[in-house]
Amino acid sequence: MSWRAVYMGTAEIACPPLRALAGMPEIDMAAVYTQPDRRQGRGQSVRYSPVKKLALEKGLLVLQPESLKPANAVEELSALKPDVLVVMAYGQILSQQVLDLPPRGAVNLHASLLPRHRGASPIQQAILAGDSETGVTLMQMEAGLDTGPMIAKASTPIGLEDTAASIHDQLAQLSANLVREKLPDYLNGDISGTPQDHSSATYAGKITKSDGQILWHQTAEEIDRQIRAFTPWPGTYSHLPAPQKSLLKILSAQIAGGSGIPGQVLVNENGQFEVAAGQGSLILTSIQREGGRPMSGADFLNGCPLPPGAILK
């Protein structure tokens, strides 16, 4: 049996599931919805979303309404006669009217093991929380924020060197696998959704650039997780002491066993850039001074010596 699907996605993580759907013989791709083109950069050039680029490569119909709330937008979607909506990282909240349009409803691929880390930043929050694993949940959509019944899950461990970037890529592939392996079973009625335990839910709010500031009174483990969770965006940073007082981006670090006042530059026999945390210390292995290029912490100290005892803020 063939099922008519509309895909809704915008971000890079949503590309592998679209590629999977487009290659499934039992799926008839009616259209791909993605966010409108945006102007970016100094030249304000128009940039297509990653999903739009892929959809055009596949020869799929692309629709980009500013909102799905107006009656004409709902009518346009209804005219496509989808059996199911498949959604991942689309960037718009879907109304109950839209969710109710397809006979098999709407399913969402959420980048966490629900009910843990509902919301906008599940990958980052899983690393920040020190979770040993994360994954993707294929779920039925309803009006609440990631609250719908769970159809299937796939998990992956979070390693001590994993960043948001590396987990992102793993979850993108897991999402594609879930679509291939479980969506047909759901559409055929062979599997159904399991209600979430709402009492176990946690929430992952939006991340801003200010969240990247390092608070040195935290433990070395907590700061290390912050650095990895915010790679590549928004990045983490601290401030050099006087007379520089400039911003210092922390690109990567290693946990060490030194001690001192939080933020204090420590004596390191190997010439490494070691900074005390609230508990333990961190060796800053890769940094970038404001307006400069990335370099090792040791090379930075060679060119910009900081006396032991100096305090990063």
PDB file of C-alpha atoms in Angstrom:
ATOM      1  CA  MET A   1       0.000   0.000   0.000  1.00  0.00           C
ATOM      2  CA  SER A   2       1.212   3.505  -0.799  1.00  0.00           C
ATOM      3  CA  TRP A   3       0.928   6.379   1.646  1.00  0.00           C
ATOM      4  CA  ARG A   4       0.900  10.045   0.637  1.00  0.00           C
ATOM      5  CA  ALA A   5       3.194  12.093   2.890  1.00  0.00           C
ATOM      6  CA  VAL A   6       3.975  15.741   3.436  1.00  0.00           C
ATOM      7  CA  TYR A   7       7.326  16.415   5.100  1.00  0.00           C
ATOM      8  CA  MET A   8       7.960  19.482   7.251  1.00  0.00           C
ATOM      9  CA  GLY A   9      11.508  20.385   8.222  1.00  0.00           C
ATOM     10  CA  THR A  10      14.082  23.137   7.962  1.00  0.00           C
ATOM     11  CA  ALA A  11      17.350  22.421   9.794  1.00  0.00           C
ATOM     12  CA  GLU A  12      20.241  20.196   8.712  1.00  0.00           C
ATOM     13  CA  ILE A  13      19.227  17.437  11.140  1.00  0.00           C
ATOM     14  CA  ALA A  14      15.959  17.069   9.185  1.00  0.00           C
ATOM     15  CA  CYS A  15      17.709  16.161   5.917  1.00  0.00           C
ATOM     16  CA  PRO A  16      18.492  12.449   6.473  1.00  0.00           C
ATOM     17  CA  PRO A  17      14.843  11.609   7.336  1.00  0.00           C
ATOM     18  CA  LEU A  18      13.682  13.414   4.187  1.00  0.00           C
ATOM     19  CA  ARG A  19      16.233  11.486   2.135  1.00  0.00           C
ATOM     20  CA  ALA A  20      14.939   8.267   3.704  1.00  0.00           C
ATOM     21  CA  LEU A  21      11.292   9.117   2.984  1.00  0.00           C
ATOM     22  CA  ALA A  22      12.033  10.058  -0.616  1.00  0.00           C
ATOM     23  CA  GLY A  23      13.640   6.657  -1.151  1.00  0.00           C
ATOM     24  CA  MET A  24      10.827   4.534   0.309  1.00  0.00           C
ATOM     25  CA  PRO A  25       8.681   2.803  -2.344  1.00  0.00           C
ATOM     26  CA  GLU A  26       5.620   2.794  -0.068  1.00  0.00           C
ATOM     27  CA  ILE A  27       5.760   6.592   0.373  1.00  0.00           C
ATOM     28  CA  ASP A  28       4.420   9.073  -2.170  1.00  0.00           C
ATOM     29  CA  MET A  29       5.958  12.460  -1.392  1.00  0.00           C
ATOM     30  CA  ALA A  30       3.253  15.099  -1.940  1.00  0.00           C
ATOM     31  CA  ALA A  31       5.329  18.110  -0.868  1.00  0.00           C
ATOM     32  CA  VAL A  32       8.006  19.431   1.451  1.00  0.00           C
ATOM     33  CA  TYR A  33       7.287  22.364   3.751  1.00  0.00           C
ATOM     34  CA  THR A  34      10.205  24.431   5.029  1.00  0.00           C
ATOM     35  CA  GLN A  35      10.757  27.891   6.459  1.00  0.00           C
ATOM     36  CA  PRO A  36      10.815  30.883   4.066  1.00  0.00           C
ATOM     37  CA  ASP A  37      14.181  31.892   2.606  1.00  0.00           C
ATOM     38  CA  ARG A  38      16.100  34.278   4.840  1.00  0.00           C
ATOM     39  CA  ARG A  39      18.704  36.950   4.161  1.00  0.00           C
ATOM     40  CA  GLN A  40      21.930  36.290   6.012  1.00  0.00           C
ATOM     41  CA  GLY A  41      25.454  37.621   6.342  1.00  0.00           C
ATOM     42  CA  ARG A  42      26.946  40.992   5.584  1.00  0.00           C
ATOM     43  CA  GLY A  43      25.785  40.891   1.981  1.00  0.00           C
ATOM     44  CA  GLN A  44      22.265  39.906   3.032  1.00  0.00           C
ATOM     45  CA  SER A  45      22.255  37.169   0.410  1.00  0.00           C
ATOM     46  CA  VAL A  46      19.263  34.831   0.267  1.00  0.00           C
ATOM     47  CA  ARG A  47      19.953  31.431   1.831  1.00  0.00           C
ATOM     48  CA  TYR A  48      17.866  28.328   1.284  1.00  0.00           C
ATOM     49  CA  SER A  49      17.295  26.050   4.240  1.00  0.00           C
ATOM     50  CA  PRO A  50      19.179  22.707   4.136  1.00  0.00           C
ATOM     51  CA  VAL A  51      15.849  20.907   3.700  1.00  0.00           C
ATOM     52  CA  LYS A  52      14.864  23.097   0.740  1.00  0.00           C
ATOM     53  CA  LYS A  53      18.180  22.412  -0.979  1.00  0.00           C
ATOM     54  CA  LEU A  54      17.709  18.665  -0.597  1.00  0.00           C
ATOM     55  CA  ALA A  55      14.060  18.750  -1.653  1.00  0.00           C
ATOM     56  CA  LEU A  56      14.917  20.637  -4.835  1.00  0.00           C
ATOM     57  CA  GLU A  57      17.695  18.140  -5.593  1.00  0.00           C
ATOM     58  CA  LYS A  58      15.092  15.372  -5.276  1.00  0.00           C
ATOM     59  CA  GLY A  59      12.662  17.203  -7.563  1.00  0.00           C
ATOM     60  CA  LEU A  60      10.050  17.568  -4.816  1.00  0.00           C
ATOM     61  CA  LEU A  61       7.428  20.289  -4.529  1.00  0.00           C
ATOM     62  CA  VAL A  62       8.603  22.881  -1.969  1.00  0.00           C
ATOM     63  CA  LEU A  63       6.179  25.149  -0.083  1.00  0.00           C
ATOM     64  CA  GLN A  64       7.318  27.930   2.256  1.00  0.00           C
ATOM     65  CA  PRO A  65       4.406  29.721   3.950  1.00  0.00           C
ATOM     66  CA  GLU A  66       5.276  32.248   6.638  1.00  0.00           C
ATOM     67  CA  SER A  67       2.636  30.582   8.799  1.00  0.00           C
ATOM     68  CA  LEU A  68       0.233  27.643   8.616  1.00  0.00           C
ATOM     69  CA  LYS A  69      -2.404  29.506  10.625  1.00  0.00           C
ATOM     70  CA  PRO A  70      -4.175  31.455   7.818  1.00  0.00           C
ATOM     71  CA  ALA A  71      -7.136  29.706   6.195  1.00  0.00           C
ATOM     72  CA  ASN A  72      -5.522  29.777   2.742  1.00  0.00           C
ATOM     73  CA  ALA A  73      -2.415  27.991   4.060  1.00  0.00           C
ATOM     74  CA  VAL A  74      -4.568  25.274   5.640  1.00  0.00           C
ATOM     75  CA  GLU A  75      -6.537  24.928   2.400  1.00  0.00           C
ATOM     76  CA  GLU A  76      -3.315  24.582   0.386  1.00  0.00           C
ATOM     77  CA  LEU A  77      -2.120  21.796   2.685  1.00  0.00           C
ATOM     78  CA  SER A  78      -5.520  20.083   2.625  1.00  0.00           C
ATOM     79  CA  ALA A  79      -5.512  20.127  -1.181  1.00  0.00           C
ATOM     80  CA  LEU A  80      -2.396  17.951  -1.157  1.00  0.00           C
ATOM     81  CA  LYS A  81      -4.504  15.191   0.471  1.00  0.00           C
ATOM     82  CA  PRO A  82      -1.703  13.835   2.698  1.00  0.00           C
ATOM     83  CA  ASP A  83      -2.233  10.603   4.619  1.00  0.00           C
ATOM     84  CA  VAL A  84       0.379  11.698   7.142  1.00  0.00           C
ATOM     85  CA  LEU A  85       2.573  14.659   8.071  1.00  0.00           C
ATOM     86  CA  VAL A  86       6.151  13.827   9.031  1.00  0.00           C
ATOM     87  CA  VAL A  87       7.861  16.620  10.960  1.00  0.00           C
ATOM     88  CA  MET A  88      11.382  17.286  12.225  1.00  0.00           C
ATOM     89  CA  ALA A  89      12.971  20.611  13.191  1.00  0.00           C
ATOM     90  CA  TYR A  90      10.447  22.571  11.136  1.00  0.00           C
ATOM     91  CA  GLY A  91      10.378  25.742  13.219  1.00  0.00           C
ATOM     92  CA  GLN A  92       6.626  26.345  13.398  1.00  0.00           C
ATOM     93  CA  ILE A  93       4.009  25.224  15.910  1.00  0.00           C
ATOM     94  CA  LEU A  94       1.240  23.309  14.141  1.00  0.00           C
ATOM     95  CA  SER A  95      -2.367  24.026  15.080  1.00  0.00           C
ATOM     96  CA  GLN A  96      -4.773  21.262  16.018  1.00  0.00           C
ATOM     97  CA  GLN A  97      -6.594  21.971  12.758  1.00  0.00           C
ATOM     98  CA  VAL A  98      -3.435  21.132  10.797  1.00  0.00           C
ATOM     99  CA  LEU A  99      -2.661  18.086  12.932  1.00  0.00           C
ATOM    100  CA  ASP A 100      -6.154  16.735  12.309  1.00  0.00           C
ATOM    101  CA  LEU A 101      -6.019  17.082   8.499  1.00  0.00           C
ATOM    102  CA  PRO A 102      -4.335  13.774   7.539  1.00  0.00           C
ATOM    103  CA  PRO A 103      -6.134  10.481   8.299  1.00  0.00           C
ATOM    104  CA  ARG A 104      -2.997   9.148  10.042  1.00  0.00           C
ATOM    105  CA  GLY A 105      -2.305  12.470  11.741  1.00  0.00           C
ATOM    106  CA  ALA A 106       1.143  13.978  12.183  1.00  0.00           C
ATOM    107  CA  VAL A 107       4.270  12.326  13.529  1.00  0.00           C
ATOM    108  CA  ASN A 108       7.344  14.099  14.817  1.00  0.00           C
ATOM    109  CA  LEU A 109      10.969  13.042  15.140  1.00  0.00           C
ATOM    110  CA  HIS A 110      12.246  14.556  18.394  1.00  0.00           C
ATOM    111  CA  ALA A 111      15.956  14.495  19.206  1.00  0.00           C
ATOM    112  CA  SER A 112      15.722  13.023  22.704  1.00  0.00           C
ATOM    113  CA  LEU A 113      14.453   9.979  24.560  1.00  0.00           C
ATOM    114  CA  LEU A 114      11.089  11.369  25.580  1.00  0.00           C
ATOM    115  CA  PRO A 115       9.726  12.383  28.007  1.00  0.00           C
ATOM    116  CA  ARG A 116      13.234  13.614  28.867  1.00  0.00           C
ATOM    117  CA  HIS A 117      14.262  16.916  27.275  1.00  0.00           C
ATOM    118  CA  ARG A 118      11.094  18.098  25.603  1.00  0.00           C
ATOM    119  CA  GLY A 119      11.548  21.420  23.846  1.00  0.00           C
ATOM    120  CA  ALA A 120      13.971  23.397  21.703  1.00  0.00           C
ATOM    121  CA  SER A 121      17.465  22.233  22.751  1.00  0.00           C
ATOM    122  CA  PRO A 122      17.339  18.515  23.592  1.00  0.00           C
ATOM    123  CA  ILE A 123      20.820  17.674  22.288  1.00  0.00           C
ATOM    124  CA  GLN A 124      22.534  20.400  24.284  1.00  0.00           C
ATOM    125  CA  GLN A 125      20.549  19.667  27.426  1.00  0.00           C
ATOM    126  CA  ALA A 126      21.364  15.954  27.332  1.00  0.00           C
ATOM    127  CA  ILE A 127      25.091  16.771  27.346  1.00  0.00           C
ATOM    128  CA  LEU A 128      24.721  19.511  29.980  1.00  0.00           C
ATOM    129  CA  ALA A 129      22.839  17.128  32.258  1.00  0.00           C
ATOM    130  CA  GLY A 130      25.561  14.493  32.007  1.00  0.00           C
ATOM    131  CA  ASP A 131      23.195  11.920  30.489  1.00  0.00           C
ATOM    132  CA  SER A 132      24.885   8.666  29.526  1.00  0.00           C
ATOM    133  CA  GLU A 133      22.717   8.306  26.429  1.00  0.00           C
ATOM    134  CA  THR A 134      20.314  10.152  24.201  1.00  0.00           C
ATOM    135  CA  GLY A 135      18.373   9.308  21.083  1.00  0.00           C
ATOM    136  CA  VAL A 136      15.394  10.029  18.869  1.00  0.00           C
ATOM    137  CA  THR A 137      11.703   9.475  19.536  1.00  0.00           C
ATOM    138  CA  LEU A 138       9.154   9.013  16.768  1.00  0.00           C
ATOM    139  CA  MET A 139       5.937  10.307  18.280  1.00  0.00           C
ATOM    140  CA  GLN A 140       2.375  11.232  17.434  1.00  0.00           C
ATOM    141  CA  MET A 141       1.907  14.991  17.514  1.00  0.00           C
ATOM    142  CA  GLU A 142      -0.685  16.757  19.625  1.00  0.00           C
ATOM    143  CA  ALA A 143      -1.217  20.335  20.797  1.00  0.00           C
ATOM    144  CA  GLY A 144       1.211  20.064  23.752  1.00  0.00           C
ATOM    145  CA  LEU A 145       4.983  20.546  23.480  1.00  0.00           C
ATOM    146  CA  ASP A 146       6.398  17.102  22.618  1.00  0.00           C
ATOM    147  CA  THR A 147       3.749  15.450  24.786  1.00  0.00           C
ATOM    148  CA  GLY A 148       2.230  12.965  22.323  1.00  0.00           C
ATOM    149  CA  PRO A 149       2.288   9.150  22.422  1.00  0.00           C
ATOM    150  CA  MET A 150       5.611   7.547  21.520  1.00  0.00           C
ATOM    151  CA  ILE A 151       5.705   5.217  18.514  1.00  0.00           C
ATOM    152  CA  ALA A 152       9.364   4.135  18.606  1.00  0.00           C
ATOM    153  CA  LYS A 153      12.774   5.138  19.960  1.00  0.00           C
ATOM    154  CA  ALA A 154      16.403   4.688  18.994  1.00  0.00           C
ATOM    155  CA  SER A 155      19.270   5.474  21.369  1.00  0.00           C
ATOM    156  CA  THR A 156      22.991   6.180  21.265  1.00  0.00           C
ATOM    157  CA  PRO A 157      25.559   6.639  24.075  1.00  0.00           C
ATOM    158  CA  ILE A 158      27.007  10.057  24.859  1.00  0.00           C
ATOM    159  CA  GLY A 159      30.785   9.726  25.060  1.00  0.00           C
ATOM    160  CA  LEU A 160      33.080  11.853  27.178  1.00  0.00           C
ATOM    161  CA  GLU A 161      34.344  13.646  24.071  1.00  0.00           C
ATOM    162  CA  ASP A 162      31.008  14.011  22.284  1.00  0.00           C
ATOM    163  CA  THR A 163      29.867  17.508  21.389  1.00  0.00           C
ATOM    164  CA  ALA A 164      26.491  18.793  20.255  1.00  0.00           C
ATOM    165  CA  ALA A 165      27.865  18.586  16.715  1.00  0.00           C
ATOM    166  CA  SER A 166      28.814  14.902  16.928  1.00  0.00           C
ATOM    167  CA  ILE A 167      25.548  13.926  18.658  1.00  0.00           C
ATOM    168  CA  HIS A 168      23.585  15.951  16.093  1.00  0.00           C
ATOM    169  CA  ASP A 169      25.050  13.847  13.282  1.00  0.00           C
ATOM    170  CA  GLN A 170      24.351  10.582  15.096  1.00  0.00           C
ATOM    171  CA  LEU A 171      20.742  11.534  15.799  1.00  0.00           C
ATOM    172  CA  ALA A 172      20.175  12.672  12.222  1.00  0.00           C
ATOM    173  CA  GLN A 173      21.072   9.176  11.028  1.00  0.00           C
ATOM    174  CA  LEU A 174      19.025   7.513  13.778  1.00  0.00           C
ATOM    175  CA  SER A 175      16.043   9.599  12.654  1.00  0.00           C
ATOM    176  CA  ALA A 176      16.406   8.348   9.091  1.00  0.00           C
ATOM    177  CA  ASN A 177      16.597   4.759  10.353  1.00  0.00           C
ATOM    178  CA  LEU A 178      13.439   5.201  12.449  1.00  0.00           C
ATOM    179  CA  VAL A 179      11.522   6.535   9.466  1.00  0.00           C
ATOM    180  CA  ARG A 180      12.547   3.603   7.290  1.00  0.00           C
ATOM    181  CA  GLU A 181      12.017   0.935   9.933  1.00  0.00           C
ATOM    182  CA  LYS A 182       8.995   2.098  11.942  1.00  0.00           C
ATOM    183  CA  LEU A 183       6.898   4.567   9.957  1.00  0.00           C
ATOM    184  CA  PRO A 184       5.440   1.898   7.619  1.00  0.00           C
ATOM    185  CA  ASP A 185       4.467  -0.252  10.616  1.00  0.00           C
ATOM    186  CA  TYR A 186       2.716   2.737  12.177  1.00  0.00           C
ATOM    187  CA  LEU A 187       0.898   3.689   8.976  1.00  0.00           C
ATOM    188  CA  ASN A 188      -0.246   0.093   8.478  1.00  0.00           C
ATOM    189  CA  GLY A 189      -1.568  -0.073  12.051  1.00  0.00           C
ATOM    190  CA  ASP A 190       0.941  -2.729  13.150  1.00  0.00           C
ATOM    191  CA  ILE A 191       2.255  -0.515  15.970  1.00  0.00           C
ATOM    192  CA  SER A 192       0.670   2.342  17.911  1.00  0.00           C
ATOM    193  CA  GLY A 193       1.769   5.093  20.254  1.00  0.00           C
ATOM    194  CA  THR A 194       2.494   4.590  23.957  1.00  0.00           C
ATOM    195  CA  PRO A 195       1.528   7.470  26.304  1.00  0.00           C
ATOM    196  CA  GLN A 196       4.400   9.339  27.930  1.00  0.00           C
ATOM    197  CA  ASP A 197       4.962   9.428  31.676  1.00  0.00           C
ATOM    198  CA  HIS A 198       4.418  13.165  32.066  1.00  0.00           C
ATOM    199  CA  SER A 199       5.693  13.102  35.671  1.00  0.00           C
ATOM    200  CA  SER A 200       9.168  12.214  34.322  1.00  0.00           C
ATOM    201  CA  ALA A 201       9.285  15.037  31.772  1.00  0.00           C
ATOM    202  CA  THR A 202      12.118  17.554  31.669  1.00  0.00           C
ATOM    203  CA  TYR A 203      12.274  20.627  29.456  1.00  0.00           C
ATOM    204  CA  ALA A 204      14.972  21.998  27.150  1.00  0.00           C
ATOM    205  CA  GLY A 205      14.480  25.721  26.635  1.00  0.00           C
ATOM    206  CA  LYS A 206      15.931  27.911  23.924  1.00  0.00           C
ATOM    207  CA  ILE A 207      19.657  28.658  24.142  1.00  0.00           C
ATOM    208  CA  THR A 208      21.072  32.171  23.786  1.00  0.00           C
ATOM    209  CA  LYS A 209      24.628  33.437  23.307  1.00  0.00           C
ATOM    210  CA  SER A 210      24.766  34.559  26.920  1.00  0.00           C
ATOM    211  CA  ASP A 211      24.366  30.929  28.022  1.00  0.00           C
ATOM    212  CA  GLY A 212      27.899  30.361  26.733  1.00  0.00           C
ATOM    213  CA  GLN A 213      29.601  32.390  29.476  1.00  0.00           C
ATOM    214  CA  ILE A 214      31.658  30.139  31.715  1.00  0.00           C
ATOM    215  CA  LEU A 215      31.019  30.431  35.436  1.00  0.00           C
ATOM    216  CA  TRP A 216      34.247  29.213  36.951  1.00  0.00           C
ATOM    217  CA  HIS A 217      32.700  28.371  40.333  1.00  0.00           C
ATOM    218  CA  GLN A 218      31.121  25.339  38.677  1.00  0.00           C
ATOM    219  CA  THR A 219      32.966  22.018  38.742  1.00  0.00           C
ATOM    220  CA  ALA A 220      35.415  21.147  35.985  1.00  0.00           C
ATOM    221  CA  GLU A 221      33.037  18.388  34.840  1.00  0.00           C
ATOM    222  CA  GLU A 222      30.126  20.832  34.556  1.00  0.00           C
ATOM    223  CA  ILE A 223      32.187  23.347  32.584  1.00  0.00           C
ATOM    224  CA  ASP A 224      33.527  20.620  30.306  1.00  0.00           C
ATOM    225  CA  ARG A 225      29.945  19.537  29.563  1.00  0.00           C
ATOM    226  CA  GLN A 226      29.009  23.161  28.862  1.00  0.00           C
ATOM    227  CA  ILE A 227      31.862  23.510  26.355  1.00  0.00           C
ATOM    228  CA  ARG A 228      30.872  20.301  24.568  1.00  0.00           C
ATOM    229  CA  ALA A 229      27.139  21.048  24.674  1.00  0.00           C
ATOM    230  CA  PHE A 230      27.637  24.469  23.084  1.00  0.00           C
ATOM    231  CA  THR A 231      29.931  23.298  20.272  1.00  0.00           C
ATOM    232  CA  PRO A 232      29.463  24.613  17.645  1.00  0.00           C
ATOM    233  CA  TRP A 233      26.816  27.106  18.838  1.00  0.00           C
ATOM    234  CA  PRO A 234      26.683  29.395  20.743  1.00  0.00           C
ATOM    235  CA  GLY A 235      30.192  28.529  21.915  1.00  0.00           C
ATOM    236  CA  THR A 236      31.623  29.197  25.367  1.00  0.00           C
ATOM    237  CA  TYR A 237      33.690  32.116  26.518  1.00  0.00           C
ATOM    238  CA  SER A 238      35.373  33.865  29.407  1.00  0.00           C
ATOM    239  CA  HIS A 239      37.151  37.205  29.777  1.00  0.00           C
ATOM    240  CA  LEU A 240      40.852  37.861  30.106  1.00  0.00           C
ATOM    241  CA  PRO A 241      42.018  39.898  33.102  1.00  0.00           C
ATOM    242  CA  ALA A 242      43.306  43.474  32.877  1.00  0.00           C
ATOM    243  CA  PRO A 243      44.906  44.995  30.953  1.00  0.00           C
ATOM    244  CA  GLN A 244      43.447  42.934  28.065  1.00  0.00           C
ATOM    245  CA  LYS A 245      39.870  42.514  29.368  1.00  0.00           C
ATOM    246  CA  SER A 246      38.963  40.945  26.022  1.00  0.00           C
ATOM    247  CA  LEU A 247      36.708  38.005  25.330  1.00  0.00           C
ATOM    248  CA  LEU A 248      38.337  34.575  25.089  1.00  0.00           C
ATOM    249  CA  LYS A 249      36.447  31.786  23.319  1.00  0.00           C
ATOM    250  CA  ILE A 250      37.008  28.331  24.783  1.00  0.00           C
ATOM    251  CA  LEU A 251      36.815  25.829  21.926  1.00  0.00           C
ATOM    252  CA  SER A 252      37.879  22.669  23.767  1.00  0.00           C
ATOM    253  CA  ALA A 253      39.285  21.623  27.136  1.00  0.00           C
ATOM    254  CA  GLN A 254      40.404  18.648  29.207  1.00  0.00           C
ATOM    255  CA  ILE A 255      39.510  17.979  32.824  1.00  0.00           C
ATOM    256  CA  ALA A 256      42.472  18.075  35.201  1.00  0.00           C
ATOM    257  CA  GLY A 257      43.017  17.803  38.936  1.00  0.00           C
ATOM    258  CA  GLY A 258      44.425  21.211  39.827  1.00  0.00           C
ATOM    259  CA  SER A 259      42.964  23.506  42.453  1.00  0.00           C
ATOM    260  CA  GLY A 260      42.776  27.201  43.176  1.00  0.00           C
ATOM    261  CA  ILE A 261      40.421  30.164  43.203  1.00  0.00           C
ATOM    262  CA  PRO A 262      37.750  29.636  40.517  1.00  0.00           C
ATOM    263  CA  GLY A 263      38.997  31.172  37.276  1.00  0.00           C
ATOM    264  CA  GLN A 264      42.619  31.309  38.456  1.00  0.00           C
ATOM    265  CA  VAL A 265      45.401  30.532  35.973  1.00  0.00           C
ATOM    266  CA  LEU A 266      47.499  27.756  37.505  1.00  0.00           C
ATOM    267  CA  VAL A 267      51.167  26.852  37.251  1.00  0.00           C
ATOM    268  CA  ASN A 268      51.426  24.046  34.711  1.00  0.00           C
ATOM    269  CA  GLU A 269      54.758  22.280  34.287  1.00  0.00           C
ATOM    270  CA  ASN A 270      53.953  21.369  30.675  1.00  0.00           C
ATOM    271  CA  GLY A 271      53.210  24.937  29.646  1.00  0.00           C
ATOM    272  CA  GLN A 272      49.495  24.240  29.195  1.00  0.00           C
ATOM    273  CA  PHE A 273      46.765  26.784  29.816  1.00  0.00           C
ATOM    274  CA  GLU A 274      45.239  25.409  33.037  1.00  0.00           C
ATOM    275  CA  VAL A 275      42.452  27.188  34.911  1.00  0.00           C
ATOM    276  CA  ALA A 276      40.967  26.334  38.310  1.00  0.00           C
ATOM    277  CA  ALA A 277      37.262  25.560  38.588  1.00  0.00           C
ATOM    278  CA  GLY A 278      35.053  25.309  41.650  1.00  0.00           C
ATOM    279  CA  GLN A 279      36.238  21.725  41.888  1.00  0.00           C
ATOM    280  CA  GLY A 280      39.154  20.478  39.805  1.00  0.00           C
ATOM    281  CA  SER A 281      40.584  22.381  36.871  1.00  0.00           C
ATOM    282  CA  LEU A 282      40.486  22.565  33.089  1.00  0.00           C
ATOM    283  CA  ILE A 283      43.320  22.587  30.573  1.00  0.00           C
ATOM    284  CA  LEU A 284      42.194  24.864  27.750  1.00  0.00           C
ATOM    285  CA  THR A 285      43.390  22.896  24.736  1.00  0.00           C
ATOM    286  CA  SER A 286      41.955  25.165  22.033  1.00  0.00           C
ATOM    287  CA  ILE A 287      40.995  28.817  22.368  1.00  0.00           C
ATOM    288  CA  GLN A 288      40.333  31.864  20.233  1.00  0.00           C
ATOM    289  CA  ARG A 289      40.935  35.413  21.262  1.00  0.00           C
ATOM    290  CA  GLU A 290      38.373  37.983  20.130  1.00  0.00           C
ATOM    291  CA  GLY A 291      39.178  38.860  16.523  1.00  0.00           C
ATOM    292  CA  GLY A 292      41.941  36.253  16.379  1.00  0.00           C
ATOM    293  CA  ARG A 293      42.354  32.752  15.026  1.00  0.00           C
ATOM    294  CA  PRO A 294      41.902  29.448  16.881  1.00  0.00           C
ATOM    295  CA  MET A 295      45.071  28.178  18.540  1.00  0.00           C
ATOM    296  CA  SER A 296      46.204  25.851  21.271  1.00  0.00           C
ATOM    297  CA  GLY A 297      46.138  27.137  24.825  1.00  0.00           C
ATOM    298  CA  ALA A 298      49.902  26.648  25.072  1.00  0.00           C
ATOM    299  CA  ASP A 299      50.538  28.749  21.947  1.00  0.00           C
ATOM    300  CA  PHE A 300      48.266  31.454  23.319  1.00  0.00           C
ATOM    301  CA  LEU A 301      50.279  31.661  26.547  1.00  0.00           C
ATOM    302  CA  ASN A 302      53.519  31.848  24.568  1.00  0.00           C
ATOM    303  CA  GLY A 303      52.241  34.898  22.712  1.00  0.00           C
ATOM    304  CA  CYS A 304      50.184  36.431  25.503  1.00  0.00           C
ATOM    305  CA  PRO A 305      51.662  35.351  28.838  1.00  0.00           C
ATOM    306  CA  LEU A 306      49.289  35.301  31.788  1.00  0.00           C
ATOM    307  CA  PRO A 307      51.012  35.172  35.173  1.00  0.00           C
ATOM    308  CA  PRO A 308      49.984  32.321  37.502  1.00  0.00           C
ATOM    309  CA  GLY A 309      47.281  33.689  39.762  1.00  0.00           C
ATOM    310  CA  ALA A 310      45.628  35.793  37.069  1.00  0.00           C
ATOM    311  CA  ILE A 311      41.842  35.412  37.172  1.00  0.00           C
ATOM    312  CA  LEU A 312      39.566  34.813  34.201  1.00  0.00           C
ATOM    313  CA  LYS A 313      36.120  36.316  34.633  1.00  0.00           C
TER     314      LYS A 313
END
